[in-house]
Amino acid sequence: MRLLLGTFVWIAVAIAVAGWGLRGLFQEHVNQQLQDQLVGQLNQLSAAVNFDANNRLEVQPLTGDARWSTPLSGLYWQADVLPPDGPAQLGVMRSRSLWDQVLPLPADTAFPGTSRNGYAVLHLQDPQHHELLAVSRPLQLPEAKAPLLRLTVAADQALVAEPIQSFTTMLLAALGSLAAGLLLAVAVQLQLALRPLDVLRQRLTAVRTGAATQLDGQFPNELQPLINEFNHVLGANADIVQRARTQAGNLAHAVHTPLSILGNAAAQENSPLAQLVQEQVATAQRQVDYHLARARAAAAIRATGLRTPVQAPVQALLRTMQRLHAARHVQFEQTGNASDLAFRGEAQDLFEMLGNLLDNAGKWARSHVQLHVEREGAQLCFTVDDDGPGIPADQRQQIFARGQRLDEQRPGAGLGLDIVRELAHTYSGTVSADASPLGGLRMRLCLPAALDDTVQEASPPEPT
């Protein structure tokens, strides 16, 4: 729009200046043409003036133009006598077209300055207030007693106003068409020139939303080097993320092995020291799992091309929870069709968050846990309802506190919901607790959704 506006302003200024200049040139040409015609007619008038035998001024009739004899036709001639010792005698002889009027020439005998061609150009105004263009010259006849004459030919400038107006109308139409054509050409040119940038924006959106891992497609030579460099950066970033995730997994595995050895060794003893070691090993193991999950999620959210279909993980988790809580006969079911929905993140993190929510609901439910999945705009929302005793409204935020347990009789370390909250925040998502229509607690988890038109990736194996 800025380019179009700037081009429009420039074209408008250029067209206006060109129109003004062309009209001025044409007007000057028409006026010069009229002046040349008047000079030719002044020459004819000079040749037709004579003194008769009685020293009276006579003018032979001018032929070739009927306007000389048409009253107030706009074309006039007049002969004035300029005596040396008195005022000028205006209109001694004049054309029939002047009728009973005379041209408003000065009455004194001083003749206006003449051009090098022997005539002067005058701008007059007749009694009807019409603008006149006149040419005038002095004439001295060879007769001995012949006085100095002033011959003038004038024409109404309205004679040139009509062709100038007609030319102006055609000029405006032509320049307007030219301006419209130029603007259309600029608009088409900009559309063609900027279309690759719009395609590039779409490709970048696909990378950002996880629909693609690199910028694909053919681009102009001016953009292709940028595309190649950007793809190189994306590839290098993916390699860095993969190496970081591998190193984090290696570190977790390296720490997990000695912790398991310490825990197994302590389990064989019954001393206070052994119990202390078991407690600290369990705490260290939870911390490793917790921070490993956060590191994995932080790396995943910065990566591109992530897409995890949710239907398979949901079904796997429901089967797992059904077996885990089979002793209490808690039924787990899913509502809502999630076959075409996908999460923009790692499958392990989705298992981690949904697993904690479903496990927590299974611990408190009397007989029924319900999971509903739906898409709301750019987010996927998982709603877990149970028919347990529920939690008072003033205590619902406490369940997300690290290590906080509202009922010490229930199994758990108080870290599950805190992990869910941390992972959700890492993905710019939310998790909240509310009253459930089933009578217990409702947990609502909202995470970023992946695009629907990408290739589905295989989900990890079902948890055991």
PDB file of C-alpha atoms in Angstrom, residues 23 70 84 96 131 139 141 165 206 261 275 285 293 355 393 435:
ATOM      1  CA  ARG A  23      -1.805  22.877 -22.334  1.00  0.00           C
ATOM      2  CA  THR A  70     -20.453  40.901 -40.067  1.00  0.00           C
ATOM      3  CA  PRO A  84       1.637  65.959 -35.560  1.00  0.00           C
ATOM      4  CA  ARG A  96     -18.143  47.011 -40.917  1.00  0.00           C
ATOM      5  CA  GLU A 131     -10.577  40.376 -24.498  1.00  0.00           C
ATOM      6  CA  LEU A 139       1.978  53.745 -41.863  1.00  0.00           C
ATOM      7  CA  LEU A 141       1.852  57.051 -47.269  1.00  0.00           C
ATOM      8  CA  GLN A 165     -10.984  24.031 -24.232  1.00  0.00           C
ATOM      9  CA  ALA A 206       4.125 -23.696   8.233  1.00  0.00           C
ATOM     10  CA  ILE A 261      22.314 -49.235  42.635  1.00  0.00           C
ATOM     11  CA  GLN A 275      16.014 -45.769  55.115  1.00  0.00           C
ATOM     12  CA  GLN A 285      15.117 -39.839  41.128  1.00  0.00           C
ATOM     13  CA  ALA A 293      10.889 -33.503  31.494  1.00  0.00           C
ATOM     14  CA  GLY A 355      -1.005 -39.514  32.476  1.00  0.00           C
ATOM     15  CA  ALA A 393     -12.797 -23.903  45.686  1.00  0.00           C
ATOM     16  CA  ALA A 435     -15.946 -28.398  39.883  1.00  0.00           C
TER      17      ALA A 435
END
